[in-house]
PDB file of C-alpha atoms in Angstrom:
ATOM      1  CA  MET H 307     -16.017   4.832 -46.151  1.00 51.00           C
ATOM      2  CA  ARG H 308     -12.750   4.721 -47.433  1.00 50.00           C
ATOM      3  CA  ARG H 309     -10.478   2.470 -46.809  1.00 49.00           C
ATOM      4  CA  ARG H 310      -7.714   4.481 -45.392  1.00 47.00           C
ATOM      5  CA  ASP H 311     -10.807   5.976 -43.336  1.00 46.00           C
ATOM      6  CA  PHE H 312     -11.721   2.065 -42.387  1.00 42.00           C
ATOM      7  CA  LEU H 313      -7.702   1.845 -41.293  1.00 41.00           C
ATOM      8  CA  THR H 314      -7.702   4.700 -39.272  1.00 43.00           C
ATOM      9  CA  LEU H 315     -10.637   3.963 -37.933  1.00 42.00           C
ATOM     10  CA  GLY H 316      -8.595   0.015 -36.701  1.00 45.00           C
ATOM     11  CA  ALA H 317      -6.165   1.904 -35.528  1.00 42.00           C
ATOM     12  CA  ALA H 318      -7.202   4.038 -33.245  1.00 43.00           C
ATOM     13  CA  PHE H 319     -10.092   0.961 -31.452  1.00 44.00           C
ATOM     14  CA  LEU H 320      -6.701  -0.876 -31.487  1.00 43.00           C
ATOM     15  CA  LEU H 321      -5.004   1.530 -29.531  1.00 41.00           C
ATOM     16  CA  THR H 322      -7.845   2.740 -26.850  1.00 40.00           C
ATOM     17  CA  ALA H 323      -8.072  -1.381 -26.713  1.00 43.00           C
ATOM     18  CA  ALA H 324      -4.400  -1.662 -25.441  1.00 43.00           C
ATOM     19  CA  VAL H 325      -4.010   0.722 -23.232  1.00 42.00           C
ATOM     20  CA  PRO H 326      -6.151  -0.241 -19.966  1.00 46.00           C
ATOM     21  CA  SER H 327      -8.060   3.080 -18.821  1.00 45.00           C
ATOM     22  CA  PHE H 328      -7.094   1.837 -14.716  1.00 56.00           C
ATOM     23  CA  SER H 329      -9.475   4.266 -12.208  1.00 72.00           C
ATOM     24  CA  ILE H 330     -10.053   3.962  -8.259  1.00 80.00           C
ATOM     25  CA  GLU H 331     -12.969   1.766  -7.929  1.00 87.00           C
ATOM     26  CA  ARG H 332     -15.869   3.545  -5.870  1.00 91.00           C
ATOM     27  CA  LEU H 333     -17.720   1.673  -3.548  1.00 87.00           C
ATOM     28  CA  SER H 334     -20.819   2.097  -1.781  1.00 86.00           C
ATOM     29  CA  PHE H 335     -21.616   1.110   1.325  1.00 85.00           C
ATOM     30  CA  LYS H 336     -24.509  -1.937  -0.462  1.00 92.00           C
ATOM     31  CA  ASP H 337     -21.590  -3.359  -2.642  1.00 89.00           C
ATOM     32  CA  LEU H 338     -19.540  -4.464   1.453  1.00 93.00           C
ATOM     33  CA  LYS H 339     -20.511  -8.014   1.793  1.00 94.00           C
ATOM     34  CA  LYS H 340     -19.678 -11.324   3.129  1.00 94.00           C
ATOM     35  CA  LYS H 341     -17.347 -13.389   0.964  1.00 94.00           C
ATOM     36  CA  ALA H 342     -16.255 -16.289   3.069  1.00 95.00           C
ATOM     37  CA  GLU H 343     -17.272 -19.263   6.082  1.00 94.00           C
ATOM     38  CA  ILE H 344     -14.232 -16.070   7.685  1.00 96.00           C
ATOM     39  CA  ASP H 345     -14.454 -12.393   7.361  1.00 98.00           C
ATOM     40  CA  VAL H 346     -12.631 -10.171   8.670  1.00 98.00           C
ATOM     41  CA  VAL H 347     -11.337  -6.310   8.798  1.00 98.00           C
ATOM     42  CA  TYR H 348      -7.880  -4.960   9.687  1.00 98.00           C
ATOM     43  CA  HIS H 349      -8.701  -1.314  10.991  1.00 98.00           C
ATOM     44  CA  ALA H 350      -5.847   1.235  10.016  1.00 98.00           C
ATOM     45  CA  ASP H 351      -5.963   4.525  10.973  1.00 97.00           C
ATOM     46  CA  PHE H 352      -2.211   4.680  12.561  1.00 97.00           C
ATOM     47  CA  PRO H 353       1.368   6.654  11.052  1.00 96.00           C
ATOM     48  CA  GLN H 354       3.642   3.839  12.387  1.00 97.00           C
ATOM     49  CA  GLU H 355       5.059   2.006   9.717  1.00 97.00           C
ATOM     50  CA  LYS H 356       6.595  -0.611  11.289  1.00 97.00           C
ATOM     51  CA  ARG H 357       3.356  -0.788  12.921  1.00 98.00           C
ATOM     52  CA  PHE H 358       2.395  -0.909   9.423  1.00 98.00           C
ATOM     53  CA  LYS H 359       3.994  -4.050   7.875  1.00 98.00           C
ATOM     54  CA  THR H 360       3.802  -6.234  11.570  1.00 98.00           C
ATOM     55  CA  MET H 361      -1.431  -6.119  10.376  1.00 98.00           C
ATOM     56  CA  LEU H 362       0.360  -7.264   7.121  1.00 98.00           C
ATOM     57  CA  ARG H 363       2.183 -10.096   8.637  1.00 98.00           C
ATOM     58  CA  ASN H 364      -0.624 -10.901  11.288  1.00 98.00           C
ATOM     59  CA  ILE H 365      -2.331 -10.918   7.520  1.00 98.00           C
ATOM     60  CA  THR H 366      -0.402 -13.363   5.847  1.00 98.00           C
ATOM     61  CA  ASN H 367      -0.604 -16.007   8.822  1.00 98.00           C
ATOM     62  CA  HIS H 368      -3.956 -15.415   9.358  1.00 97.00           C
ATOM     63  CA  LEU H 369      -4.413 -16.597   6.000  1.00 97.00           C
ATOM     64  CA  SER H 370      -2.289 -19.196   6.105  1.00 97.00           C
ATOM     65  CA  VAL H 371      -4.357 -20.461   9.393  1.00 96.00           C
ATOM     66  CA  TYR H 372      -6.597 -21.375   6.574  1.00 97.00           C
ATOM     67  CA  ASN H 373      -3.888 -22.601   3.821  1.00 96.00           C
ATOM     68  CA  PHE H 374      -4.373 -19.147   1.649  1.00 96.00           C
ATOM     69  CA  ASP H 375      -7.906 -19.811   0.792  1.00 95.00           C
ATOM     70  CA  PRO H 376     -10.439 -17.491   0.221  1.00 92.00           C
ATOM     71  CA  PHE H 377     -13.581 -19.545   0.291  1.00 93.00           C
ATOM     72  CA  LYS H 378     -12.304 -20.055   4.144  1.00 96.00           C
ATOM     73  CA  VAL H 379     -10.816 -16.041   4.832  1.00 97.00           C
ATOM     74  CA  HIS H 380     -11.850 -13.347   3.496  1.00 97.00           C
ATOM     75  CA  ILE H 381     -10.082 -10.323   4.723  1.00 98.00           C
ATOM     76  CA  VAL H 382     -11.096  -5.975   4.166  1.00 98.00           C
ATOM     77  CA  VAL H 383      -7.873  -3.421   5.054  1.00 98.00           C
ATOM     78  CA  VAL H 384      -9.710  -0.572   5.777  1.00 98.00           C
ATOM     79  CA  ALA H 385      -7.315   2.214   6.067  1.00 98.00           C
ATOM     80  CA  HIS H 386      -8.003   6.023   6.795  1.00 98.00           C
ATOM     81  CA  GLY H 387      -6.373   9.651   8.118  1.00 97.00           C
ATOM     82  CA  ALA H 388      -2.524   8.882   9.106  1.00 97.00           C
ATOM     83  CA  GLY H 389      -3.680   4.465   7.334  1.00 97.00           C
ATOM     84  CA  ALA H 390      -4.138   6.663   4.300  1.00 97.00           C
ATOM     85  CA  LYS H 391      -0.264   6.907   3.502  1.00 97.00           C
ATOM     86  CA  PHE H 392       1.137   2.974   3.262  1.00 98.00           C
ATOM     87  CA  PHE H 393      -1.697   2.771   0.270  1.00 97.00           C
ATOM     88  CA  LEU H 394      -0.337   6.203  -2.460  1.00 96.00           C
ATOM     89  CA  LYS H 395       2.236   5.187  -5.031  1.00 94.00           C
ATOM     90  CA  ASP H 396       3.747   8.184  -4.402  1.00 90.00           C
ATOM     91  CA  LEU H 397       4.692  10.949  -1.429  1.00 93.00           C
ATOM     92  CA  LYS H 398       5.207  14.217  -2.651  1.00 93.00           C
ATOM     93  CA  GLY H 399       2.862  16.611  -2.527  1.00 92.00           C
ATOM     94  CA  THR H 400       0.933  15.401   0.985  1.00 94.00           C
ATOM     95  CA  ARG H 401       1.306  15.794   4.930  1.00 94.00           C
ATOM     96  CA  TRP H 402       4.259  12.754   4.978  1.00 95.00           C
ATOM     97  CA  GLU H 403       6.670  13.783   2.271  1.00 93.00           C
ATOM     98  CA  LYS H 404       9.572  14.066   4.357  1.00 94.00           C
ATOM     99  CA  GLU H 405       8.742  10.113   5.883  1.00 93.00           C
ATOM    100  CA  PRO H 406      11.209   7.482   4.934  1.00 92.00           C
ATOM    101  CA  ILE H 407       8.246   5.300   4.251  1.00 93.00           C
ATOM    102  CA  ASP H 408       9.309   1.558   2.674  1.00 94.00           C
ATOM    103  CA  GLN H 409       7.030   2.050  -0.871  1.00 94.00           C
ATOM    104  CA  LYS H 410       9.097  -0.344  -2.686  1.00 95.00           C
ATOM    105  CA  ALA H 411       8.334  -2.801   0.517  1.00 96.00           C
ATOM    106  CA  ILE H 412       4.743  -2.068   1.390  1.00 97.00           C
ATOM    107  CA  LYS H 413       3.291  -2.278  -2.312  1.00 97.00           C
ATOM    108  CA  ALA H 414       5.145  -5.468  -3.021  1.00 97.00           C
ATOM    109  CA  LYS H 415       3.677  -7.417   0.244  1.00 98.00           C
ATOM    110  CA  LEU H 416       0.437  -5.465  -0.666  1.00 98.00           C
ATOM    111  CA  GLU H 417       0.299  -7.081  -4.589  1.00 97.00           C
ATOM    112  CA  GLU H 418       1.137 -10.197  -2.627  1.00 97.00           C
ATOM    113  CA  LEU H 419      -1.551 -10.261  -0.104  1.00 97.00           C
ATOM    114  CA  GLN H 420      -4.126  -9.327  -2.797  1.00 96.00           C
ATOM    115  CA  GLN H 421      -3.226 -12.199  -5.045  1.00 95.00           C
ATOM    116  CA  TYR H 422      -5.061 -13.976  -2.134  1.00 96.00           C
ATOM    117  CA  GLY H 423      -8.360 -12.399  -2.395  1.00 95.00           C
ATOM    118  CA  VAL H 424      -7.503  -9.753   0.838  1.00 97.00           C
ATOM    119  CA  GLU H 425      -9.054  -6.322  -0.679  1.00 97.00           C
ATOM    120  CA  PHE H 426      -7.637  -1.985   0.292  1.00 98.00           C
ATOM    121  CA  TYR H 427     -10.095  -0.309   0.711  1.00 98.00           C
ATOM    122  CA  VAL H 428      -9.475   4.008   1.611  1.00 98.00           C
ATOM    123  CA  CYS H 429     -11.594   6.568   3.355  1.00 97.00           C
ATOM    124  CA  GLY H 430     -12.901   9.143   0.939  1.00 97.00           C
ATOM    125  CA  ILE H 431     -13.460  11.607   2.730  1.00 97.00           C
ATOM    126  CA  THR H 432      -9.420  11.732   3.887  1.00 97.00           C
ATOM    127  CA  VAL H 433      -9.170  11.344   0.240  1.00 96.00           C
ATOM    128  CA  LYS H 434     -11.291  14.282  -1.175  1.00 96.00           C
ATOM    129  CA  ARG H 435      -9.721  16.566   1.854  1.00 96.00           C
ATOM    130  CA  LEU H 436      -5.849  15.324   1.192  1.00 96.00           C
ATOM    131  CA  LYS H 437      -6.454  15.171  -2.197  1.00 94.00           C
ATOM    132  CA  LEU H 438      -5.041  12.049  -3.123  1.00 95.00           C
ATOM    133  CA  LYS H 439      -6.779  10.128  -5.605  1.00 88.00           C
ATOM    134  CA  ASP H 440      -4.903  10.489  -7.963  1.00 91.00           C
ATOM    135  CA  LYS H 441      -2.330   8.757  -5.957  1.00 94.00           C
ATOM    136  CA  LEU H 442      -3.637   5.726  -4.988  1.00 96.00           C
ATOM    137  CA  TYR H 443      -2.352   2.699  -6.424  1.00 95.00           C
ATOM    138  CA  ASP H 444      -4.949   0.808  -9.148  1.00 94.00           C
ATOM    139  CA  PHE H 445      -5.553  -1.817  -6.724  1.00 95.00           C
ATOM    140  CA  VAL H 446      -7.030   0.243  -3.868  1.00 97.00           C
ATOM    141  CA  LYS H 447     -11.178   1.012  -3.622  1.00 97.00           C
ATOM    142  CA  ILE H 448     -12.229   3.952  -2.362  1.00 97.00           C
ATOM    143  CA  VAL H 449     -15.374   3.989   0.701  1.00 97.00           C
ATOM    144  CA  PRO H 450     -17.712   6.604   1.158  1.00 97.00           C
ATOM    145  CA  SER H 451     -15.680   6.484   5.118  1.00 97.00           C
ATOM    146  CA  GLY H 452     -13.123   4.218   6.841  1.00 97.00           C
ATOM    147  CA  VAL H 453     -15.262   4.866   9.981  1.00 97.00           C
ATOM    148  CA  GLY H 454     -18.456   3.488   8.521  1.00 97.00           C
ATOM    149  CA  ALA H 455     -17.317   0.857   6.296  1.00 98.00           C
ATOM    150  CA  VAL H 456     -15.248  -0.142   9.913  1.00 98.00           C
ATOM    151  CA  ALA H 457     -18.598   0.362  11.223  1.00 98.00           C
ATOM    152  CA  HIS H 458     -20.983  -1.637   8.384  1.00 98.00           C
ATOM    153  CA  LEU H 459     -18.136  -4.348   7.992  1.00 98.00           C
ATOM    154  CA  GLN H 460     -19.065  -4.890  11.753  1.00 98.00           C
ATOM    155  CA  LYS H 461     -22.848  -5.238  11.492  1.00 97.00           C
ATOM    156  CA  ILE H 462     -22.909  -7.749   8.497  1.00 97.00           C
ATOM    157  CA  GLY H 463     -20.250 -10.147  10.584  1.00 97.00           C
ATOM    158  CA  TYR H 464     -16.757  -9.149   9.608  1.00 98.00           C
ATOM    159  CA  ALA H 465     -14.671  -9.627  12.862  1.00 98.00           C
ATOM    160  CA  TYR H 466     -12.661  -6.970  13.688  1.00 98.00           C
ATOM    161  CA  ILE H 467      -8.801  -6.854  14.410  1.00 98.00           C
ATOM    162  CA  LYS H 468      -6.639  -3.224  14.479  1.00 97.00           C
ATOM    163  CA  VAL H 469      -3.349  -4.737  15.603  1.00 95.00           C
ATOM    164  CA  GLN H 470      -1.398  -1.527  18.409  1.00 92.00           C
TER     165      GLN H 470
END
């Protein structure tokens, strides 16, 4: 191999290694497992921003009772339908485009909760039907069905909470 070819190949390798490739993780129901002493699923299928922010505050309070210890409590948020809009980088081109949602504040809170092991699942049916895949935050995981995931998690021992 010529030196020039070797350098070109090396540069190409470094460029591809340095640029992370993000793809949204897809989970099957088999991937959903208990992870802590207390496992909880919060169900988000509602459109109200105030209600969603209340849910996020409740999750923070919930974690605080267990000293934010992911071995003691594991929380999953499952969103579908209108609840999916809170997990989008951009509302342009969606049915929620004209809604004045504070996406910056919501994203910051989601990222904070993620640091404590909270996971965020969005319904694959909603994603496909509304063409949202390229709009989801990178830390969101897609499940085959939102209501199916909620039912499966309950079946394996997750407590169910839905903020009213």
